[in-house]
């Protein structure tokens, strides 16, 4: 059924925005600087936007048949224009772009959302700033809808953000297709469950065994992933699964498919999605204004610091670009109702709701994003290490020069069809990798630059083979009696504890560390989220994976976190070849890069 055309009653509709405010927000919006497509093939998406890392929009044609569009909108009336003769002239609606240009945005049908009133949703009070975000709480959606329908001041600043609507629906036995249909070009999504059964069947990988973490193929139990997908959330949640249907679903860190609902004027401050993920956002109801900043265009939106008054690389981001002259030089985009906007990896953005808006969003990444995510993770780890540098010294003073002697065991099943992502744990069958002590710290080898390069795309290079003496047995258990020629001989006990402390803090702060990163890669290699026609060619995909494996094996973590080696080995096995970085050479290079103390 098409959206009804009668206006909503005051009790059904939030207070309308000021037309003067709307005009002031849009008066300086330039002609759209990025392409808008009625149709976009996967190949064009990959070559025109993913690899060059540039924004684009899909027209309202992409969402026209979504169930949410038909259920959640109440349209005011079809727009017409009064021409000079006084006659009414209906605009040519031949293209979806012109259709959206000449129709007023819909009003939200809040009554249609009552079916989710029991969902507990995160609510940001955009009238109260809290550090680099807003004051947040959790409320049943029904209470939020009540406040909006009353039209009083209480709910005018409330913005429902990061609501795991789709995971909640799936936990109650429903499906995401009750709400939307992911455009085909966007289905190569390594963070979220595959959209359709057909896509799952088209993938060639076998499902993981029951002992594995939740698989993307299981709609009622999405995989665990990072919990905080923006750099400016004031708090994070521990990865959890959606509660059973008998209890009201709350926020979950198990997927990155979000719903956003809020009145005109509510907004998200300037931020970059964490670890340089992509995002796409579809306006189901209403319009948004975006400010987009390419990674190299942030100089005017950094707080001025230092003697020279320059924000520099380490300057804090401004909270609201509207407070900066020229709005910080961001590219301003008016996203119309029904359109989908794609935000590339590492691009900062701010978003303001021009009308009452309901949007559906995905944070996601795919193989071409891996080198950028790797770099972002290195930067995040450096910040964590700097913040807790005193802990490093306390660990080192407590453990002294004692060599690492605790064996690690990881529960991988070799290279068969299983996909267990077990964590490192101590075994009772102790073994001693003890050797000559050496001073060490976590750091990156100077050669490990951003691996986003053509050589990585087209396959592995050449180099020395991995030392077979250092290769764990097929069943994945690190045995005692390892040769002192292996890099394990250089591990100090304090290094291992420090590395684990840093990784633990990264996981608590952002949802994952190196373990989660490589487990996500492994899961998607085993079970691709989209069929071949909607994914990069295998040699391209594998090339990007090899880049990050090679870079990781140049890091000290490759040596001091031996329980993660099993995950990386499984990734390499799926690639069909070992990467070119020799273990001992990598350990020596990482050791040479360590700071002296």
Coordinates of C-alpha atoms in Angstrom, one line a residue:
X1 CA 0.0 0.0 0.0
X2 CA 1.3 3.5 -0.9
X3 CA 1.8 6.0 1.9
X4 CA -1.4 7.7 2.9
X5 CA -1.7 11.4 2.0
X6 CA -3.7 12.8 4.8
X7 CA -1.9 14.9 7.4
X8 CA -1.2 13.6 10.8
X9 CA -3.1 14.9 13.8
X10 CA -1.1 16.9 16.4
X11 CA -1.1 13.9 18.6
X12 CA 0.5 11.8 15.9
X13 CA 3.1 14.1 14.6
X14 CA 6.1 15.8 16.3
X15 CA 6.3 19.6 16.3
X16 CA 7.1 20.8 12.8
X17 CA 10.5 22.5 12.3
X18 CA 10.8 26.2 11.6
X19 CA 10.8 26.9 7.9
X20 CA 13.2 29.7 8.5
X21 CA 15.6 27.4 10.2
X22 CA 15.3 24.8 7.4
X23 CA 16.1 27.5 4.8
X24 CA 19.1 28.7 6.7
X25 CA 20.4 25.2 6.9
X26 CA 20.0 24.6 3.1
X27 CA 20.6 28.0 1.6
X28 CA 24.3 27.4 1.0
X29 CA 24.1 23.7 0.0
X30 CA 26.0 23.6 -3.3
X31 CA 25.1 21.6 -6.4
X32 CA 25.6 18.0 -5.4
X33 CA 29.3 17.3 -5.6
X34 CA 29.0 13.5 -5.6
X35 CA 27.3 11.3 -8.1
X36 CA 23.8 10.0 -7.5
X37 CA 22.8 6.7 -9.1
X38 CA 19.4 5.2 -9.8
X39 CA 21.3 1.9 -10.4
X40 CA 24.9 1.1 -9.5
X41 CA 26.5 -2.2 -10.4
X42 CA 28.9 -3.9 -8.1
X43 CA 31.8 -3.5 -10.5
X44 CA 31.2 0.3 -10.8
X45 CA 30.8 0.5 -7.0
X46 CA 34.1 -1.2 -6.5
X47 CA 36.1 0.7 -9.1
X48 CA 34.5 4.1 -8.8
X49 CA 34.1 4.4 -5.1
X50 CA 35.5 1.6 -2.9
X51 CA 39.0 1.5 -4.3
X52 CA 39.3 5.4 -4.8
X53 CA 37.5 5.8 -1.4
X54 CA 35.0 8.4 -2.6
X55 CA 31.3 9.2 -1.5
X56 CA 28.2 8.6 -3.6
X57 CA 24.4 8.5 -3.2
X58 CA 21.8 6.1 -4.4
X59 CA 18.5 7.7 -5.4
X60 CA 15.2 7.0 -3.7
X61 CA 14.6 4.2 -6.2
X62 CA 16.9 2.0 -4.0
X63 CA 14.4 2.2 -1.1
X64 CA 11.1 2.7 -2.8
X65 CA 10.0 -0.9 -2.2
X66 CA 11.2 -1.2 1.4
X67 CA 8.5 -2.3 3.9
X68 CA 9.7 0.4 6.3
X69 CA 9.1 3.1 3.6
X70 CA 5.6 2.0 3.2
X71 CA 4.9 1.5 6.9
X72 CA 6.6 4.4 8.6
X73 CA 5.7 7.3 6.3
X74 CA 2.7 9.6 6.3
X75 CA 2.9 11.9 3.3
X76 CA 1.5 15.4 3.5
X77 CA 0.4 15.7 -0.1
X78 CA 2.0 15.4 -3.6
X79 CA 3.9 18.6 -4.3
X80 CA 2.9 20.9 -7.0
X81 CA 4.2 24.2 -8.2
X82 CA 2.2 27.4 -8.9
X83 CA 3.4 28.9 -12.1
X84 CA 3.1 32.5 -13.1
X85 CA -0.3 31.9 -14.9
X86 CA -1.7 30.7 -11.6
X87 CA -2.2 27.2 -13.0
X88 CA -1.0 24.1 -11.1
X89 CA 1.7 22.2 -12.8
X90 CA 2.8 18.8 -11.8
X91 CA 6.6 18.3 -12.2
X92 CA 8.0 15.7 -14.4
X93 CA 8.6 12.7 -12.1
X94 CA 10.4 10.7 -14.8
X95 CA 13.5 10.3 -12.6
X96 CA 13.7 9.5 -8.9
X97 CA 16.0 12.5 -8.4
X98 CA 13.4 15.0 -9.7
X99 CA 10.7 13.2 -7.8
X100 CA 12.4 13.8 -4.5
X101 CA 13.3 17.4 -5.5
X102 CA 9.7 18.3 -5.9
X103 CA 7.9 16.5 -3.1
X104 CA 7.8 17.5 0.5
X105 CA 9.3 15.0 2.9
X106 CA 6.9 12.7 4.7
X107 CA 5.8 12.8 8.3
X108 CA 6.7 9.9 10.5
X109 CA 3.9 7.4 11.4
X110 CA 4.9 6.9 15.0
X111 CA 2.0 4.6 15.6
X112 CA 3.6 2.1 13.2
X113 CA 6.6 2.0 15.5
X114 CA 4.5 1.0 18.5
X115 CA 5.1 -2.7 17.6
X116 CA 8.6 -2.1 18.9
X117 CA 7.6 -0.2 22.0
X118 CA 9.1 -2.8 24.3
X119 CA 12.6 -2.4 22.7
X120 CA 15.0 -0.7 25.1
X121 CA 16.8 1.9 23.0
X122 CA 19.8 4.2 23.5
X123 CA 18.7 7.8 23.7
X124 CA 21.0 10.8 23.3
X125 CA 19.8 14.1 24.8
X126 CA 21.2 16.5 22.1
X127 CA 20.4 19.5 24.4
X128 CA 23.0 18.3 26.9
X129 CA 26.6 17.8 25.8
X130 CA 28.7 15.2 27.6
X131 CA 32.4 15.4 26.7
X132 CA 32.7 14.7 23.0
X133 CA 29.2 13.3 22.7
X134 CA 25.8 13.9 24.3
X135 CA 24.3 12.7 27.6
X136 CA 22.9 9.3 27.0
X137 CA 20.4 6.9 28.6
X138 CA 18.3 3.9 27.7
X139 CA 14.5 3.9 27.6
X140 CA 11.8 1.7 26.3
X141 CA 10.9 3.0 22.8
X142 CA 7.3 3.4 23.9
X143 CA 8.3 6.1 26.4
X144 CA 10.3 8.0 23.7
X145 CA 7.3 7.8 21.4
X146 CA 5.0 9.1 24.1
X147 CA 7.2 12.2 24.7
X148 CA 7.4 12.9 20.9
X149 CA 3.6 12.6 20.5
X150 CA 3.0 14.9 23.5
X151 CA 5.0 17.5 21.7
X152 CA 6.4 18.9 25.0
X153 CA 9.9 20.1 25.6
X154 CA 11.0 16.8 27.1
X155 CA 11.5 14.9 23.9
X156 CA 12.5 17.7 21.5
X157 CA 16.2 17.0 22.0
X158 CA 15.9 13.2 22.2
X159 CA 17.6 11.3 19.5
X160 CA 17.4 7.5 19.3
X161 CA 20.8 6.5 18.1
X162 CA 22.5 3.1 17.5
X163 CA 19.3 1.2 18.0
X164 CA 19.8 -2.5 17.1
X165 CA 16.3 -2.8 15.6
X166 CA 17.1 -5.5 13.1
X167 CA 18.9 -7.7 15.6
X168 CA 16.0 -7.3 17.9
X169 CA 13.5 -8.3 15.2
X170 CA 15.6 -11.3 14.4
X171 CA 15.8 -12.3 18.1
X172 CA 12.1 -12.4 18.1
X173 CA 11.8 -14.7 15.2
X174 CA 11.5 -12.1 12.4
X175 CA 13.7 -11.2 9.6
X176 CA 15.5 -8.1 8.4
X177 CA 13.5 -8.2 5.1
X178 CA 10.5 -7.2 7.1
X179 CA 12.1 -3.7 7.2
X180 CA 14.4 -3.3 4.2
X181 CA 16.4 -4.8 1.4
X182 CA 20.1 -4.1 1.3
X183 CA 21.1 -2.8 -2.2
X184 CA 23.1 -5.5 -4.0
X185 CA 26.2 -3.3 -4.4
X186 CA 26.5 -3.0 -0.6
X187 CA 26.2 -6.6 0.3
X188 CA 30.0 -7.4 0.6
X189 CA 29.7 -6.5 4.3
X190 CA 32.2 -8.2 6.6
X191 CA 30.7 -6.9 9.9
X192 CA 27.1 -7.9 9.6
X193 CA 25.1 -11.0 8.8
X194 CA 24.6 -11.8 5.1
X195 CA 21.4 -10.1 4.1
X196 CA 19.6 -12.8 2.2
X197 CA 19.3 -16.6 2.3
X198 CA 20.2 -16.6 -1.4
X199 CA 23.5 -14.8 -0.7
X200 CA 24.3 -17.3 2.1
X201 CA 23.7 -20.2 -0.2
X202 CA 25.8 -18.6 -2.9
X203 CA 28.8 -18.4 -0.7
X204 CA 31.1 -21.4 -1.0
X205 CA 32.3 -21.7 2.5
X206 CA 31.1 -24.3 5.0
X207 CA 29.4 -23.3 8.2
X208 CA 31.5 -23.3 11.4
X209 CA 31.0 -26.0 14.0
X210 CA 28.7 -25.4 17.0
X211 CA 31.6 -24.6 19.3
X212 CA 32.4 -21.5 17.2
X213 CA 31.3 -18.0 18.1
X214 CA 28.0 -17.0 16.4
X215 CA 28.2 -17.1 12.7
X216 CA 27.0 -14.3 10.3
X217 CA 24.7 -16.9 8.8
X218 CA 22.7 -17.2 12.0
X219 CA 20.1 -14.3 12.0
X220 CA 19.1 -14.8 15.6
X221 CA 22.6 -14.6 16.9
X222 CA 24.7 -12.1 15.0
X223 CA 28.5 -12.3 15.3
X224 CA 30.3 -10.3 18.1
X225 CA 32.2 -7.3 16.8
X226 CA 33.4 -3.9 18.0
X227 CA 30.9 -2.2 20.2
X228 CA 31.8 1.4 19.5
X229 CA 31.7 2.5 15.9
X230 CA 32.3 6.2 16.3
X231 CA 35.2 8.0 17.9
X232 CA 33.0 10.2 20.0
X233 CA 30.7 8.0 22.0
X234 CA 31.0 8.8 25.6
X235 CA 30.6 5.2 26.6
X236 CA 30.9 1.7 25.1
X237 CA 29.1 -1.5 25.7
X238 CA 30.6 -5.0 26.2
X239 CA 29.8 -7.2 23.2
X240 CA 26.7 -9.2 24.0
X241 CA 24.0 -11.1 22.2
X242 CA 20.5 -9.9 21.8
X243 CA 18.3 -11.0 24.8
X244 CA 15.7 -13.7 24.1
X245 CA 12.3 -12.6 22.9
X246 CA 10.8 -12.9 26.4
X247 CA 12.7 -9.8 27.5
X248 CA 12.8 -6.3 25.9
X249 CA 15.8 -6.1 23.6
X250 CA 18.4 -3.6 24.7
X251 CA 21.5 -2.3 22.9
X252 CA 23.7 -4.9 21.5
X253 CA 27.3 -4.9 20.2
X254 CA 26.6 -8.0 18.1
X255 CA 25.9 -6.2 14.8
X256 CA 26.3 -2.9 13.1
X257 CA 22.9 -2.4 11.6
X258 CA 21.3 0.6 13.3
X259 CA 18.1 2.6 13.3
X260 CA 18.2 6.4 14.1
X261 CA 15.1 8.4 15.0
X262 CA 14.9 12.0 16.0
X263 CA 13.1 15.4 15.5
X264 CA 14.4 18.2 13.4
X265 CA 17.5 19.8 14.8
X266 CA 18.8 16.7 16.6
X267 CA 22.3 15.8 15.3
X268 CA 25.5 13.8 15.6
X269 CA 28.6 15.8 16.2
X270 CA 31.7 15.6 14.0
X271 CA 33.3 12.2 14.1
X272 CA 34.9 9.4 12.1
X273 CA 33.6 5.9 12.3
X274 CA 36.0 3.9 14.4
X275 CA 38.8 1.9 12.8
X276 CA 38.1 3.6 9.4
X277 CA 35.0 1.5 8.6
X278 CA 32.6 2.4 5.8
X279 CA 29.0 3.4 6.5
X280 CA 25.8 3.9 4.5
X281 CA 22.7 5.6 5.7
X282 CA 19.2 5.5 4.2
X283 CA 16.6 8.2 4.9
X284 CA 13.4 6.3 5.4
X285 CA 11.6 9.4 6.6
X286 CA 12.8 13.0 6.3
X287 CA 16.0 14.7 5.2
X288 CA 19.5 15.2 6.6
X289 CA 22.3 17.7 6.1
X290 CA 25.8 16.2 6.0
X291 CA 29.2 17.8 6.2
X292 CA 31.9 15.5 4.8
X293 CA 35.6 15.9 5.4
X294 CA 38.2 13.8 3.5
X295 CA 41.0 12.4 5.6
X296 CA 43.4 15.2 4.4
X297 CA 40.9 18.0 4.9
X298 CA 40.7 18.3 8.7
X299 CA 43.0 21.3 9.4
X300 CA 40.1 23.7 9.9
X301 CA 38.1 21.5 12.2
X302 CA 40.8 20.8 14.8
X303 CA 40.9 22.8 18.0
X304 CA 43.9 25.2 18.0
X305 CA 46.7 24.0 20.3
X306 CA 50.3 24.7 20.8
X307 CA 52.3 27.9 20.5
X308 CA 51.7 28.3 16.8
X309 CA 47.9 28.0 17.3
X310 CA 47.7 25.1 14.9
X311 CA 45.5 22.2 15.5
X312 CA 48.0 19.8 14.0
X313 CA 47.6 16.1 13.8
X314 CA 46.8 15.7 17.5
X315 CA 44.4 18.6 17.9
X316 CA 40.9 17.8 19.2
X317 CA 38.1 17.8 16.7
X318 CA 35.5 20.6 17.1
X319 CA 32.2 19.4 18.4
X320 CA 29.9 21.2 15.9
X321 CA 31.2 22.5 12.5
X322 CA 28.5 25.2 12.5
X323 CA 30.6 27.0 15.2
X324 CA 33.6 27.2 12.9
X325 CA 34.0 29.9 10.2
X326 CA 33.0 28.5 6.8
X327 CA 31.8 25.4 8.6
X328 CA 35.3 24.1 8.5
X329 CA 35.4 23.7 4.8
X330 CA 33.3 20.6 4.8
X331 CA 31.4 19.5 1.7
X332 CA 27.8 20.1 2.5
X333 CA 25.3 17.5 1.2
X334 CA 21.5 17.6 1.5
X335 CA 20.3 14.0 1.6
X336 CA 16.7 13.7 0.4
X337 CA 14.1 11.3 1.7
X338 CA 14.6 7.8 0.4
X339 CA 18.2 8.4 -0.6
X340 CA 21.2 6.3 0.6
X341 CA 24.5 8.0 1.2
X342 CA 27.8 6.1 1.3
X343 CA 30.6 7.4 3.6
X344 CA 34.1 6.2 2.6
X345 CA 36.7 4.8 5.0
X346 CA 38.2 7.4 7.3
X347 CA 36.0 10.3 6.2
X348 CA 34.9 12.5 9.1
X349 CA 31.3 13.7 9.0
X350 CA 28.6 15.6 10.9
X351 CA 24.9 15.0 10.4
X352 CA 21.8 17.2 11.3
X353 CA 18.2 16.1 10.9
X354 CA 16.4 18.7 8.8
X355 CA 13.0 17.2 9.4
X356 CA 11.9 14.5 11.8
X357 CA 14.1 11.7 10.5
X358 CA 14.1 7.9 10.6
X359 CA 17.1 6.3 9.0
X360 CA 18.6 2.9 8.7
X361 CA 22.4 2.6 8.8
X362 CA 25.2 0.1 8.4
X363 CA 28.7 0.4 9.5
X364 CA 30.7 -2.1 7.6
X365 CA 34.0 -3.0 5.9
X366 CA 35.2 -5.3 3.2
X367 CA 38.6 -6.6 2.0
X368 CA 39.7 -3.3 0.3
X369 CA 39.3 -1.6 3.7
X370 CA 41.6 -3.9 5.6
X371 CA 44.8 -1.9 5.2
X372 CA 43.1 1.3 6.4
X373 CA 41.6 -0.5 9.3
X374 CA 45.0 -1.9 10.2
X375 CA 46.5 1.5 10.2
X376 CA 43.7 2.9 12.4
X377 CA 44.2 0.0 14.8
X378 CA 47.9 0.8 15.1
X379 CA 47.0 4.4 15.9
X380 CA 44.5 3.3 18.5
X381 CA 47.0 1.0 20.1
X382 CA 49.6 3.7 20.2
X383 CA 47.1 6.0 22.0
X384 CA 46.3 3.3 24.5
X385 CA 49.9 2.5 25.2
X386 CA 50.7 6.1 25.8
X387 CA 47.7 6.5 28.2
X388 CA 48.8 3.6 30.4
X389 CA 52.6 3.9 30.0
X390 CA 52.9 3.8 33.8
X391 CA 51.3 0.3 33.8
X392 CA 54.0 -0.9 31.5
X393 CA 56.8 0.1 33.9
X394 CA 55.0 -1.4 36.9
X395 CA 54.7 -4.7 35.1
X396 CA 58.3 -4.6 34.1
X397 CA 59.5 -3.8 37.6
X398 CA 57.4 -6.6 39.0
X399 CA 58.5 -9.3 36.6
X400 CA 62.0 -8.1 35.9
X401 CA 64.0 -10.0 33.3
X402 CA 62.2 -13.3 33.8
X403 CA 61.7 -15.1 30.5
X404 CA 58.3 -16.1 29.4
X405 CA 57.6 -19.8 30.3
X406 CA 53.8 -20.2 30.2
X407 CA 52.6 -22.2 27.2
X408 CA 49.7 -21.1 25.2
X409 CA 47.1 -23.2 23.5
X410 CA 44.7 -22.3 20.8
X411 CA 41.9 -24.5 19.6
X412 CA 42.1 -24.4 15.9
X413 CA 41.3 -27.6 13.9
X414 CA 44.0 -27.3 11.3
X415 CA 42.8 -26.5 7.8
X416 CA 39.6 -28.5 7.6
X417 CA 36.1 -27.0 7.4
X418 CA 35.8 -25.9 11.0
X419 CA 36.1 -22.3 12.0
X420 CA 36.7 -22.2 15.7
X421 CA 38.0 -18.9 17.0
X422 CA 39.2 -20.0 20.4
X423 CA 41.2 -17.7 22.6
X424 CA 44.6 -18.3 24.0
X425 CA 44.7 -20.1 27.4
X426 CA 47.3 -21.6 29.6
X427 CA 47.8 -25.4 29.7
X428 CA 48.8 -27.5 32.6
X429 CA 51.5 -29.2 30.5
X430 CA 54.1 -26.5 31.2
X431 CA 56.9 -25.9 28.8
X432 CA 59.8 -23.5 29.0
X433 CA 60.6 -21.2 26.0
X434 CA 63.2 -19.6 28.3
X435 CA 66.2 -17.9 26.7
X436 CA 68.5 -15.0 27.0
X437 CA 66.6 -11.9 28.3
X438 CA 66.2 -8.9 26.1
X439 CA 64.5 -5.5 26.6
X440 CA 61.5 -5.0 24.4
X441 CA 58.4 -2.8 23.8
X442 CA 55.5 -2.8 21.5
X443 CA 56.0 -0.9 18.3
X444 CA 55.8 -1.0 14.5
X445 CA 58.6 -1.7 12.2
X446 CA 59.4 1.3 10.1
X447 CA 58.8 -0.7 6.9
X448 CA 55.2 -1.4 7.9
X449 CA 53.6 1.5 6.1
X450 CA 50.0 1.7 4.9
X451 CA 49.7 -1.4 2.8
X452 CA 47.1 -0.1 0.5
X453 CA 49.1 -0.7 -2.6
X454 CA 48.8 -2.4 -5.9
X455 CA 51.4 -5.1 -5.1
X456 CA 49.2 -6.2 -2.2
X457 CA 46.1 -6.3 -4.4
X458 CA 47.4 -8.6 -7.0
X459 CA 48.9 -11.3 -4.8
X460 CA 51.8 -12.3 -2.6
X461 CA 55.3 -11.4 -3.5
X462 CA 58.3 -13.6 -3.1
X463 CA 60.5 -14.1 -0.1
X464 CA 62.0 -16.7 2.2
X465 CA 59.7 -19.5 3.4
X466 CA 58.5 -19.5 6.9
X467 CA 60.7 -21.5 9.3
X468 CA 59.0 -24.9 9.5
X469 CA 60.4 -25.4 13.0
X470 CA 58.3 -22.4 14.1
X471 CA 55.2 -23.6 12.4
X472 CA 52.7 -24.9 14.9
X473 CA 51.4 -28.5 14.5
X474 CA 48.3 -29.0 12.3
X475 CA 46.0 -29.3 15.3
X476 CA 47.1 -25.9 16.5
X477 CA 48.6 -26.7 19.9
X478 CA 51.9 -25.0 20.5
X479 CA 54.2 -27.8 21.8
X480 CA 56.9 -27.6 24.4
X481 CA 60.5 -28.0 23.3
X482 CA 60.5 -25.2 20.7
X483 CA 63.9 -24.4 19.3
X484 CA 65.7 -21.5 20.8
X485 CA 66.2 -20.3 17.3
X486 CA 62.5 -19.4 17.1
X487 CA 61.3 -15.9 18.1
X488 CA 59.6 -17.5 21.2
X489 CA 63.1 -17.7 22.7
X490 CA 63.1 -13.9 22.9
X491 CA 59.9 -13.4 24.8
X492 CA 60.1 -11.9 28.2
X493 CA 57.3 -12.5 30.7
X494 CA 56.6 -8.7 31.2
X495 CA 56.2 -8.3 27.5
X496 CA 53.5 -10.9 27.3
X497 CA 51.6 -9.4 30.2
X498 CA 51.9 -5.9 28.9
X499 CA 50.7 -6.9 25.4
X500 CA 47.7 -8.7 26.9
X501 CA 46.9 -5.7 29.1
X502 CA 47.0 -3.4 26.0
X503 CA 44.8 -5.7 24.0
X504 CA 42.3 -6.1 26.8
X505 CA 42.0 -2.3 27.1
X506 CA 41.6 -2.0 23.3
X507 CA 38.8 -4.5 23.4
X508 CA 37.0 -2.8 26.3
X509 CA 37.4 0.6 24.7
X510 CA 36.6 -0.2 21.1
X511 CA 35.3 -3.7 21.1
X512 CA 38.2 -5.6 19.6
X513 CA 42.0 -5.8 19.2
X514 CA 44.2 -7.9 16.9
X515 CA 42.4 -11.1 17.9
X516 CA 39.0 -9.7 16.8
X517 CA 40.4 -8.2 13.7
X518 CA 41.9 -11.5 12.4
X519 CA 38.9 -13.6 13.6
X520 CA 36.7 -11.4 11.5
X521 CA 38.9 -11.9 8.5
X522 CA 38.9 -15.6 9.1
X523 CA 35.2 -15.8 9.4
X524 CA 34.6 -13.9 6.1
X525 CA 37.2 -16.0 4.2
X526 CA 35.4 -19.1 5.3
X527 CA 31.9 -17.8 4.7
X528 CA 31.9 -14.9 2.3
X529 CA 28.9 -12.6 2.9
X530 CA 28.0 -12.1 -0.7
X531 CA 28.2 -14.2 -3.9
X532 CA 31.1 -13.9 -6.2
X533 CA 29.3 -11.4 -8.6
X534 CA 28.9 -9.0 -5.6
X535 CA 32.5 -9.3 -4.3
X536 CA 36.0 -8.5 -5.5
X537 CA 37.8 -11.1 -7.5
X538 CA 39.4 -13.7 -5.2
X539 CA 42.9 -12.6 -6.1
X540 CA 42.1 -9.0 -5.2
X541 CA 40.4 -10.0 -1.9
X542 CA 43.3 -12.3 -1.0
X543 CA 45.8 -9.6 -1.9
X544 CA 44.4 -7.2 0.6
X545 CA 44.3 -9.9 3.3
X546 CA 48.0 -10.7 2.6
X547 CA 48.9 -7.1 3.0
X548 CA 47.6 -7.0 6.6
X549 CA 49.0 -10.4 7.5
X550 CA 52.5 -9.3 6.3
X551 CA 52.2 -6.1 8.3
X552 CA 51.1 -7.9 11.4
X553 CA 54.0 -10.3 11.2
X554 CA 56.4 -7.3 11.3
X555 CA 54.8 -6.2 14.6
X556 CA 56.1 -7.3 18.0
X557 CA 52.6 -8.8 18.8
X558 CA 53.4 -11.5 16.4
X559 CA 56.1 -12.6 18.8
X560 CA 54.7 -11.8 22.2
X561 CA 51.1 -12.9 21.6
X562 CA 51.8 -16.5 20.4
X563 CA 48.2 -17.6 21.1
X564 CA 47.0 -15.3 18.2
X565 CA 49.4 -17.0 15.8
X566 CA 46.9 -19.8 15.3
X567 CA 44.3 -17.4 14.0
X568 CA 46.8 -15.9 11.5
X569 CA 48.0 -19.3 10.5
X570 CA 44.4 -20.3 9.6
X571 CA 44.0 -17.2 7.5
X572 CA 47.2 -18.0 5.7
X573 CA 46.0 -21.6 5.1
X574 CA 42.8 -20.3 3.5
X575 CA 44.9 -18.0 1.2
X576 CA 46.7 -21.2 0.1
X577 CA 50.2 -19.9 0.8
X578 CA 52.3 -18.6 3.7
X579 CA 53.0 -14.9 3.5
X580 CA 56.4 -13.6 2.6
X581 CA 57.5 -12.3 6.0
X582 CA 59.8 -14.9 7.6
X583 CA 59.1 -15.4 11.3
X584 CA 62.6 -15.0 12.6
X585 CA 63.3 -12.0 10.3
X586 CA 60.0 -10.4 11.5
X587 CA 61.0 -10.9 15.1
X588 CA 64.4 -9.5 14.6
X589 CA 63.0 -6.5 12.7
X590 CA 60.4 -5.9 15.4
X591 CA 63.1 -6.2 18.1
X592 CA 65.3 -3.7 16.3
X593 CA 62.4 -1.2 16.3
X594 CA 61.9 -1.5 20.0
X595 CA 62.7 1.6 22.1
X596 CA 65.6 1.2 24.5
X597 CA 64.8 1.6 28.2

